[in-house]
């Protein structure tokens, strides 16, 4: 048996491995320093953990936005409250410049290796601020998104929380497709008119069996106006779930 010749390509590959090991194989998307594992360096991921630890402080108890001089409830929730069906919103990260970069890398640049880090941080926030026995309900992706981009951030996050951290994930919501709405007959169309989110088959089944959980945790990535979260919470509350908390990776002030 002849040995395969050691080519220049093998040498290059070997040299790359050594160089990667010595100097890192990429740049941290937050600070630009070299990193060995993926897109974020150790000191930046530590910073992320520390910030997540305190991101709930001085936040509105209803919407999770920063309080300026108010106590407990922010001005906009006092004046025109959008979130009527959620019990509380827990923000995971402060919405600052470097955190925004991370969100952009994750969502737009398809940096899936950030998912595990986000899931780990979510897990520690859920354990501390909510409950480790909570049922997780993901905000469903736009129809066709998985087909076109190959993955959905919230779905992946929930999947890691389920597989790695043992949470129970219930896909209780569905997002209606525009074309789908066109196909519905008039009566149905009127009843679902303007609704982006609807009950999933699972929600219908659990509710008919009377086996819906008392309390769930809705998970989303960014809360801006709160309209998305409110419409999801409304469906869950109408179905008979008595407590709906929300975990949002970011809350835009
Ligand atoms: Zn860094
Ligand atoms: Zn508020």
PDB file of C-alpha atoms and ligand atoms in Angstrom:
ATOM      1  CA  UNK A   1       0.000   0.000   0.000  1.00  0.00           C
ATOM      2  CA  UNK A   2       1.455   3.292  -1.063  1.00  0.00           C
ATOM      3  CA  UNK A   3       1.287   6.344   1.144  1.00  0.00           C
ATOM      4  CA  UNK A   4      -0.538   9.285  -0.298  1.00  0.00           C
ATOM      5  CA  UNK A   5       1.867  11.967  -1.304  1.00  0.00           C
ATOM      6  CA  UNK A   6       2.090  14.915   1.070  1.00  0.00           C
ATOM      7  CA  UNK A   7       1.116  17.797  -1.201  1.00  0.00           C
ATOM      8  CA  UNK A   8       1.364  21.527  -0.916  1.00  0.00           C
ATOM      9  CA  UNK A   9      -2.364  21.572  -0.105  1.00  0.00           C
ATOM     10  CA  UNK A  10      -1.849  19.334   2.872  1.00  0.00           C
ATOM     11  CA  UNK A  11       0.923  21.589   4.022  1.00  0.00           C
ATOM     12  CA  UNK A  12      -1.279  24.658   3.626  1.00  0.00           C
ATOM     13  CA  UNK A  13      -4.079  23.036   5.572  1.00  0.00           C
ATOM     14  CA  UNK A  14      -1.733  22.029   8.339  1.00  0.00           C
ATOM     15  CA  UNK A  15      -0.245  25.516   8.477  1.00  0.00           C
ATOM     16  CA  UNK A  16      -3.748  27.045   8.666  1.00  0.00           C
ATOM     17  CA  UNK A  17      -4.643  24.774  11.564  1.00  0.00           C
ATOM     18  CA  UNK A  18      -1.526  25.809  13.469  1.00  0.00           C
ATOM     19  CA  UNK A  19      -2.091  29.484  12.710  1.00  0.00           C
ATOM     20  CA  UNK A  20      -5.741  29.256  13.735  1.00  0.00           C
ATOM     21  CA  UNK A  21      -4.752  27.662  16.976  1.00  0.00           C
ATOM     22  CA  UNK A  22      -2.112  30.295  17.687  1.00  0.00           C
ATOM     23  CA  UNK A  23      -3.882  33.432  16.553  1.00  0.00           C
ATOM     24  CA  UNK A  24      -7.531  32.557  16.457  1.00  0.00           C
ATOM     25  CA  UNK A  25      -9.646  31.808  13.432  1.00  0.00           C
ATOM     26  CA  UNK A  26     -11.772  34.880  13.217  1.00  0.00           C
ATOM     27  CA  UNK A  27     -12.530  38.312  14.524  1.00  0.00           C
ATOM     28  CA  UNK A  28     -14.886  39.095  17.353  1.00  0.00           C
ATOM     29  CA  UNK A  29     -17.853  40.901  15.826  1.00  0.00           C
ATOM     30  CA  UNK A  30     -18.058  43.211  18.827  1.00  0.00           C
ATOM     31  CA  UNK A  31     -14.485  44.346  19.501  1.00  0.00           C
ATOM     32  CA  UNK A  32     -12.554  43.035  16.485  1.00  0.00           C
ATOM     33  CA  UNK A  33     -10.068  40.977  18.510  1.00  0.00           C
ATOM     34  CA  UNK A  34      -9.154  37.472  17.409  1.00  0.00           C
ATOM     35  CA  UNK A  35     -11.378  34.669  18.568  1.00  0.00           C
ATOM     36  CA  UNK A  36     -10.988  30.900  18.544  1.00  0.00           C
ATOM     37  CA  UNK A  37     -14.579  29.887  18.652  1.00  0.00           C
ATOM     38  CA  UNK A  38     -16.932  31.616  16.335  1.00  0.00           C
ATOM     39  CA  UNK A  39     -17.893  35.247  16.263  1.00  0.00           C
ATOM     40  CA  UNK A  40     -17.429  36.569  19.760  1.00  0.00           C
ATOM     41  CA  UNK A  41     -14.370  36.680  22.022  1.00  0.00           C
ATOM     42  CA  UNK A  42     -14.308  35.481  25.606  1.00  0.00           C
ATOM     43  CA  UNK A  43     -14.168  38.927  27.171  1.00  0.00           C
ATOM     44  CA  UNK A  44     -17.106  40.182  25.081  1.00  0.00           C
ATOM     45  CA  UNK A  45     -19.218  37.148  25.905  1.00  0.00           C
ATOM     46  CA  UNK A  46     -18.478  37.708  29.584  1.00  0.00           C
ATOM     47  CA  UNK A  47     -19.569  41.331  29.188  1.00  0.00           C
ATOM     48  CA  UNK A  48     -22.773  40.057  27.577  1.00  0.00           C
ATOM     49  CA  UNK A  49     -23.489  37.793  30.557  1.00  0.00           C
ATOM     50  CA  UNK A  50     -22.890  40.663  32.999  1.00  0.00           C
ATOM     51  CA  UNK A  51     -25.173  43.020  31.097  1.00  0.00           C
ATOM     52  CA  UNK A  52     -27.930  40.399  30.879  1.00  0.00           C
ATOM     53  CA  UNK A  53     -27.676  40.005  34.636  1.00  0.00           C
ATOM     54  CA  UNK A  54     -28.750  43.623  35.153  1.00  0.00           C
ATOM     55  CA  UNK A  55     -30.813  44.384  32.084  1.00  0.00           C
ATOM     56  CA  UNK A  56     -34.079  44.113  34.036  1.00  0.00           C
ATOM     57  CA  UNK A  57     -33.122  46.902  36.429  1.00  0.00           C
ATOM     58  CA  UNK A  58     -34.977  50.210  36.132  1.00  0.00           C
ATOM     59  CA  UNK A  59     -37.311  48.859  33.490  1.00  0.00           C
ATOM     60  CA  UNK A  60     -41.046  49.337  33.075  1.00  0.00           C
ATOM     61  CA  UNK A  61     -42.872  46.447  34.690  1.00  0.00           C
ATOM     62  CA  UNK A  62     -45.302  46.218  31.770  1.00  0.00           C
ATOM     63  CA  UNK A  63     -43.263  46.730  28.602  1.00  0.00           C
ATOM     64  CA  UNK A  64     -39.640  46.311  29.723  1.00  0.00           C
ATOM     65  CA  UNK A  65     -38.533  49.690  28.379  1.00  0.00           C
ATOM     66  CA  UNK A  66     -36.145  51.921  30.331  1.00  0.00           C
ATOM     67  CA  UNK A  67     -37.664  54.135  32.980  1.00  0.00           C
ATOM     68  CA  UNK A  68     -36.533  57.740  32.929  1.00  0.00           C
ATOM     69  CA  UNK A  69     -37.894  59.435  36.000  1.00  0.00           C
ATOM     70  CA  UNK A  70     -41.004  57.295  36.430  1.00  0.00           C
ATOM     71  CA  UNK A  71     -41.442  54.499  38.908  1.00  0.00           C
ATOM     72  CA  UNK A  72     -42.453  50.969  37.882  1.00  0.00           C
ATOM     73  CA  UNK A  73     -44.584  51.936  34.868  1.00  0.00           C
ATOM     74  CA  UNK A  74     -43.329  54.068  31.987  1.00  0.00           C
ATOM     75  CA  UNK A  75     -45.089  57.109  30.547  1.00  0.00           C
ATOM     76  CA  UNK A  76     -46.301  55.384  27.364  1.00  0.00           C
ATOM     77  CA  UNK A  77     -47.803  52.478  29.299  1.00  0.00           C
ATOM     78  CA  UNK A  78     -49.576  54.963  31.555  1.00  0.00           C
ATOM     79  CA  UNK A  79     -50.896  57.010  28.661  1.00  0.00           C
ATOM     80  CA  UNK A  80     -51.642  54.503  25.926  1.00  0.00           C
ATOM     81  CA  UNK A  81     -51.044  51.003  26.998  1.00  0.00           C
ATOM     82  CA  UNK A  82     -50.396  48.588  24.120  1.00  0.00           C
ATOM     83  CA  UNK A  83     -49.546  45.533  26.183  1.00  0.00           C
ATOM     84  CA  UNK A  84     -52.789  44.530  27.826  1.00  0.00           C
ATOM     85  CA  UNK A  85     -52.507  40.769  27.811  1.00  0.00           C
ATOM     86  CA  UNK A  86     -48.927  40.166  28.862  1.00  0.00           C
ATOM     87  CA  UNK A  87     -48.135  39.872  32.546  1.00  0.00           C
ATOM     88  CA  UNK A  88     -44.567  41.108  32.363  1.00  0.00           C
ATOM     89  CA  UNK A  89     -41.821  41.663  29.815  1.00  0.00           C
ATOM     90  CA  UNK A  90     -38.294  40.593  30.701  1.00  0.00           C
ATOM     91  CA  UNK A  91     -35.585  42.058  28.469  1.00  0.00           C
ATOM     92  CA  UNK A  92     -32.461  39.909  28.123  1.00  0.00           C
ATOM     93  CA  UNK A  93     -29.970  42.419  26.764  1.00  0.00           C
ATOM     94  CA  UNK A  94     -29.749  46.182  26.963  1.00  0.00           C
ATOM     95  CA  UNK A  95     -30.313  47.636  23.508  1.00  0.00           C
ATOM     96  CA  UNK A  96     -26.921  49.277  23.089  1.00  0.00           C
ATOM     97  CA  UNK A  97     -24.704  49.729  20.107  1.00  0.00           C
ATOM     98  CA  UNK A  98     -22.540  46.645  20.525  1.00  0.00           C
ATOM     99  CA  UNK A  99     -25.520  44.488  21.367  1.00  0.00           C
ATOM    100  CA  UNK A 100     -27.240  45.758  18.240  1.00  0.00           C
ATOM    101  CA  UNK A 101     -24.204  44.627  16.252  1.00  0.00           C
ATOM    102  CA  UNK A 102     -24.652  41.152  17.666  1.00  0.00           C
ATOM    103  CA  UNK A 103     -28.315  41.084  16.776  1.00  0.00           C
ATOM    104  CA  UNK A 104     -27.481  42.185  13.255  1.00  0.00           C
ATOM    105  CA  UNK A 105     -24.813  39.480  12.900  1.00  0.00           C
ATOM    106  CA  UNK A 106     -27.212  36.859  14.173  1.00  0.00           C
ATOM    107  CA  UNK A 107     -30.298  37.807  12.178  1.00  0.00           C
ATOM    108  CA  UNK A 108     -28.971  39.347   9.011  1.00  0.00           C
ATOM    109  CA  UNK A 109     -25.532  37.833   8.591  1.00  0.00           C
ATOM    110  CA  UNK A 110     -26.753  34.349   9.526  1.00  0.00           C
ATOM    111  CA  UNK A 111     -24.218  33.885  12.315  1.00  0.00           C
ATOM    112  CA  UNK A 112     -25.862  30.794  13.728  1.00  0.00           C
ATOM    113  CA  UNK A 113     -22.979  30.113  16.071  1.00  0.00           C
ATOM    114  CA  UNK A 114     -24.277  32.974  18.231  1.00  0.00           C
ATOM    115  CA  UNK A 115     -27.486  31.005  18.901  1.00  0.00           C
ATOM    116  CA  UNK A 116     -25.894  28.805  21.537  1.00  0.00           C
ATOM    117  CA  UNK A 117     -24.505  31.767  23.447  1.00  0.00           C
ATOM    118  CA  UNK A 118     -27.872  33.547  23.327  1.00  0.00           C
ATOM    119  CA  UNK A 119     -29.647  30.392  24.487  1.00  0.00           C
ATOM    120  CA  UNK A 120     -27.244  29.983  27.400  1.00  0.00           C
ATOM    121  CA  UNK A 121     -27.837  33.553  28.513  1.00  0.00           C
ATOM    122  CA  UNK A 122     -31.627  33.210  28.071  1.00  0.00           C
ATOM    123  CA  UNK A 123     -31.517  30.085  30.198  1.00  0.00           C
ATOM    124  CA  UNK A 124     -29.825  31.886  33.071  1.00  0.00           C
ATOM    125  CA  UNK A 125     -32.268  34.814  32.824  1.00  0.00           C
ATOM    126  CA  UNK A 126     -35.302  32.469  32.740  1.00  0.00           C
ATOM    127  CA  UNK A 127     -34.043  30.549  35.778  1.00  0.00           C
ATOM    128  CA  UNK A 128     -33.416  33.706  37.767  1.00  0.00           C
ATOM    129  CA  UNK A 129     -36.322  35.881  36.745  1.00  0.00           C
ATOM    130  CA  UNK A 130     -39.106  33.518  35.679  1.00  0.00           C
ATOM    131  CA  UNK A 131     -39.060  29.783  36.428  1.00  0.00           C
ATOM    132  CA  UNK A 132     -37.162  26.806  35.131  1.00  0.00           C
ATOM    133  CA  UNK A 133     -40.352  24.781  34.783  1.00  0.00           C
ATOM    134  CA  UNK A 134     -41.969  27.203  32.402  1.00  0.00           C
ATOM    135  CA  UNK A 135     -43.489  26.250  29.046  1.00  0.00           C
ATOM    136  CA  UNK A 136     -41.893  28.202  26.228  1.00  0.00           C
ATOM    137  CA  UNK A 137     -43.989  29.518  23.337  1.00  0.00           C
ATOM    138  CA  UNK A 138     -41.986  30.888  20.396  1.00  0.00           C
ATOM    139  CA  UNK A 139     -43.289  33.779  18.302  1.00  0.00           C
ATOM    140  CA  UNK A 140     -43.732  31.981  14.962  1.00  0.00           C
ATOM    141  CA  UNK A 141     -41.668  32.904  11.894  1.00  0.00           C
ATOM    142  CA  UNK A 142     -43.017  34.547   8.775  1.00  0.00           C
ATOM    143  CA  UNK A 143     -44.243  31.872   6.360  1.00  0.00           C
ATOM    144  CA  UNK A 144     -41.583  31.013   3.821  1.00  0.00           C
ATOM    145  CA  UNK A 145     -38.798  32.441   5.955  1.00  0.00           C
ATOM    146  CA  UNK A 146     -37.313  29.067   6.765  1.00  0.00           C
ATOM    147  CA  UNK A 147     -37.565  28.071   3.141  1.00  0.00           C
ATOM    148  CA  UNK A 148     -35.762  31.190   1.954  1.00  0.00           C
ATOM    149  CA  UNK A 149     -33.201  31.708   4.744  1.00  0.00           C
ATOM    150  CA  UNK A 150     -32.908  28.143   5.982  1.00  0.00           C
ATOM    151  CA  UNK A 151     -33.566  28.959   9.622  1.00  0.00           C
ATOM    152  CA  UNK A 152     -35.439  31.148  12.053  1.00  0.00           C
ATOM    153  CA  UNK A 153     -33.699  32.679  15.062  1.00  0.00           C
ATOM    154  CA  UNK A 154     -36.496  32.235  17.568  1.00  0.00           C
ATOM    155  CA  UNK A 155     -37.205  28.695  16.463  1.00  0.00           C
ATOM    156  CA  UNK A 156     -33.532  27.817  16.819  1.00  0.00           C
ATOM    157  CA  UNK A 157     -33.309  29.498  20.217  1.00  0.00           C
ATOM    158  CA  UNK A 158     -36.337  27.545  21.470  1.00  0.00           C
ATOM    159  CA  UNK A 159     -34.908  24.339  20.056  1.00  0.00           C
ATOM    160  CA  UNK A 160     -31.635  24.793  21.959  1.00  0.00           C
ATOM    161  CA  UNK A 161     -33.545  25.702  25.134  1.00  0.00           C
ATOM    162  CA  UNK A 162     -35.476  22.471  24.695  1.00  0.00           C
ATOM    163  CA  UNK A 163     -32.680  20.096  23.737  1.00  0.00           C
ATOM    164  CA  UNK A 164     -29.816  21.487  25.790  1.00  0.00           C
ATOM    165  CA  UNK A 165     -31.602  22.962  28.785  1.00  0.00           C
ATOM    166  CA  UNK A 166     -34.676  20.737  29.022  1.00  0.00           C
ATOM    167  CA  UNK A 167     -37.456  23.311  28.653  1.00  0.00           C
ATOM    168  CA  UNK A 168     -40.817  22.294  27.296  1.00  0.00           C
ATOM    169  CA  UNK A 169     -41.553  24.124  24.053  1.00  0.00           C
ATOM    170  CA  UNK A 170     -45.126  24.432  22.792  1.00  0.00           C
ATOM    171  CA  UNK A 171     -45.758  25.847  19.344  1.00  0.00           C
ATOM    172  CA  UNK A 172     -49.125  27.298  20.176  1.00  0.00           C
ATOM    173  CA  UNK A 173     -49.135  30.029  17.552  1.00  0.00           C
ATOM    174  CA  UNK A 174     -49.071  30.203  13.789  1.00  0.00           C
ATOM    175  CA  UNK A 175     -48.486  33.027  11.406  1.00  0.00           C
ATOM    176  CA  UNK A 176     -51.000  33.316   8.633  1.00  0.00           C
ATOM    177  CA  UNK A 177     -49.831  33.548   5.082  1.00  0.00           C
ATOM    178  CA  UNK A 178     -51.197  36.372   2.970  1.00  0.00           C
ATOM    179  CA  UNK A 179     -52.046  33.976   0.146  1.00  0.00           C
ATOM    180  CA  UNK A 180     -53.608  31.664   2.658  1.00  0.00           C
ATOM    181  CA  UNK A 181     -55.931  34.472   3.743  1.00  0.00           C
ATOM    182  CA  UNK A 182     -57.002  34.988   0.136  1.00  0.00           C
ATOM    183  CA  UNK A 183     -58.017  31.338  -0.169  1.00  0.00           C
ATOM    184  CA  UNK A 184     -60.266  31.397   2.888  1.00  0.00           C
ATOM    185  CA  UNK A 185     -63.977  31.743   2.279  1.00  0.00           C
ATOM    186  CA  UNK A 186     -65.587  35.055   3.082  1.00  0.00           C
ATOM    187  CA  UNK A 187     -66.792  34.173   6.554  1.00  0.00           C
ATOM    188  CA  UNK A 188     -63.470  32.816   7.660  1.00  0.00           C
ATOM    189  CA  UNK A 189     -61.654  35.662   6.022  1.00  0.00           C
ATOM    190  CA  UNK A 190     -63.679  38.185   7.936  1.00  0.00           C
ATOM    191  CA  UNK A 191     -63.020  36.450  11.197  1.00  0.00           C
ATOM    192  CA  UNK A 192     -59.303  36.312  10.595  1.00  0.00           C
ATOM    193  CA  UNK A 193     -59.152  39.703   8.912  1.00  0.00           C
ATOM    194  CA  UNK A 194     -56.098  41.695   9.866  1.00  0.00           C
ATOM    195  CA  UNK A 195     -54.831  38.925  12.081  1.00  0.00           C
ATOM    196  CA  UNK A 196     -51.242  37.963  11.524  1.00  0.00           C
ATOM    197  CA  UNK A 197     -51.106  35.374  14.268  1.00  0.00           C
ATOM    198  CA  UNK A 198     -53.596  32.612  14.910  1.00  0.00           C
ATOM    199  CA  UNK A 199     -54.010  29.569  17.111  1.00  0.00           C
ATOM    200  CA  UNK A 200     -52.016  26.551  15.995  1.00  0.00           C
ATOM    201  CA  UNK A 201     -53.504  23.061  15.754  1.00  0.00           C
ATOM    202  CA  UNK A 202     -51.670  22.201  18.958  1.00  0.00           C
ATOM    203  CA  UNK A 203     -53.311  25.072  20.817  1.00  0.00           C
ATOM    204  CA  UNK A 204     -56.747  24.000  19.573  1.00  0.00           C
ATOM    205  CA  UNK A 205     -56.123  20.400  20.596  1.00  0.00           C
ATOM    206  CA  UNK A 206     -54.735  21.198  24.054  1.00  0.00           C
ATOM    207  CA  UNK A 207     -57.549  23.614  24.679  1.00  0.00           C
ATOM    208  CA  UNK A 208     -60.209  21.056  23.659  1.00  0.00           C
ATOM    209  CA  UNK A 209     -58.559  18.476  25.933  1.00  0.00           C
ATOM    210  CA  UNK A 210     -58.446  21.058  28.696  1.00  0.00           C
ATOM    211  CA  UNK A 211     -54.733  20.471  29.094  1.00  0.00           C
ATOM    212  CA  UNK A 212     -53.258  23.888  28.426  1.00  0.00           C
ATOM    213  CA  UNK A 213     -50.631  25.016  30.929  1.00  0.00           C
ATOM    214  CA  UNK A 214     -51.554  27.687  33.500  1.00  0.00           C
ATOM    215  CA  UNK A 215     -48.560  29.789  32.613  1.00  0.00           C
ATOM    216  CA  UNK A 216     -46.316  30.201  29.545  1.00  0.00           C
ATOM    217  CA  UNK A 217     -43.352  32.261  28.447  1.00  0.00           C
ATOM    218  CA  UNK A 218     -43.554  33.871  25.013  1.00  0.00           C
ATOM    219  CA  UNK A 219     -40.152  34.336  23.379  1.00  0.00           C
ATOM    220  CA  UNK A 220     -39.300  36.994  20.798  1.00  0.00           C
ATOM    221  CA  UNK A 221     -36.143  38.730  19.621  1.00  0.00           C
ATOM    222  CA  UNK A 222     -36.959  42.434  19.498  1.00  0.00           C
ATOM    223  CA  UNK A 223     -39.805  44.331  21.100  1.00  0.00           C
ATOM    224  CA  UNK A 224     -40.404  47.712  19.508  1.00  0.00           C
ATOM    225  CA  UNK A 225     -44.022  48.850  19.653  1.00  0.00           C
ATOM    226  CA  UNK A 226     -45.255  45.734  21.404  1.00  0.00           C
ATOM    227  CA  UNK A 227     -47.986  45.089  18.824  1.00  0.00           C
ATOM    228  CA  UNK A 228     -46.641  41.649  17.838  1.00  0.00           C
ATOM    229  CA  UNK A 229     -46.243  40.514  21.413  1.00  0.00           C
ATOM    230  CA  UNK A 230     -49.681  41.859  22.349  1.00  0.00           C
ATOM    231  CA  UNK A 231     -51.460  40.028  19.537  1.00  0.00           C
ATOM    232  CA  UNK A 232     -49.730  36.764  20.496  1.00  0.00           C
ATOM    233  CA  UNK A 233     -50.522  37.230  24.191  1.00  0.00           C
ATOM    234  CA  UNK A 234     -54.143  38.027  23.361  1.00  0.00           C
ATOM    235  CA  UNK A 235     -54.569  34.688  21.580  1.00  0.00           C
ATOM    236  CA  UNK A 236     -52.933  32.788  24.441  1.00  0.00           C
ATOM    237  CA  UNK A 237     -55.042  34.522  27.082  1.00  0.00           C
ATOM    238  CA  UNK A 238     -58.256  34.039  25.083  1.00  0.00           C
ATOM    239  CA  UNK A 239     -57.461  30.344  24.834  1.00  0.00           C
ATOM    240  CA  UNK A 240     -57.488  30.186  28.612  1.00  0.00           C
ATOM    241  CA  UNK A 241     -53.856  30.486  29.707  1.00  0.00           C
ATOM    242  CA  UNK A 242     -53.931  32.596  32.829  1.00  0.00           C
ATOM    243  CA  UNK A 243     -50.402  33.947  32.912  1.00  0.00           C
ATOM    244  CA  UNK A 244     -48.301  34.974  29.907  1.00  0.00           C
ATOM    245  CA  UNK A 245     -44.840  36.406  30.531  1.00  0.00           C
ATOM    246  CA  UNK A 246     -42.616  37.598  27.717  1.00  0.00           C
ATOM    247  CA  UNK A 247     -38.890  37.174  27.238  1.00  0.00           C
ATOM    248  CA  UNK A 248     -37.507  39.506  24.595  1.00  0.00           C
ATOM    249  CA  UNK A 249     -33.822  39.446  23.674  1.00  0.00           C
ATOM    250  CA  UNK A 250     -33.994  43.188  23.145  1.00  0.00           C
ATOM    251  CA  UNK A 251     -36.465  45.889  24.037  1.00  0.00           C
ATOM    252  CA  UNK A 252     -36.087  49.077  22.020  1.00  0.00           C
ATOM    253  CA  UNK A 253     -36.608  52.133  24.230  1.00  0.00           C
TER     254      UNK A 253
HETATM  255 ZN1  LIG B   1     -14.690  40.861  21.617  1.00  0.00          ZN
HETATM  256 ZN1  LIG B   2     -43.954  50.590  29.722  1.00  0.00          ZN
END
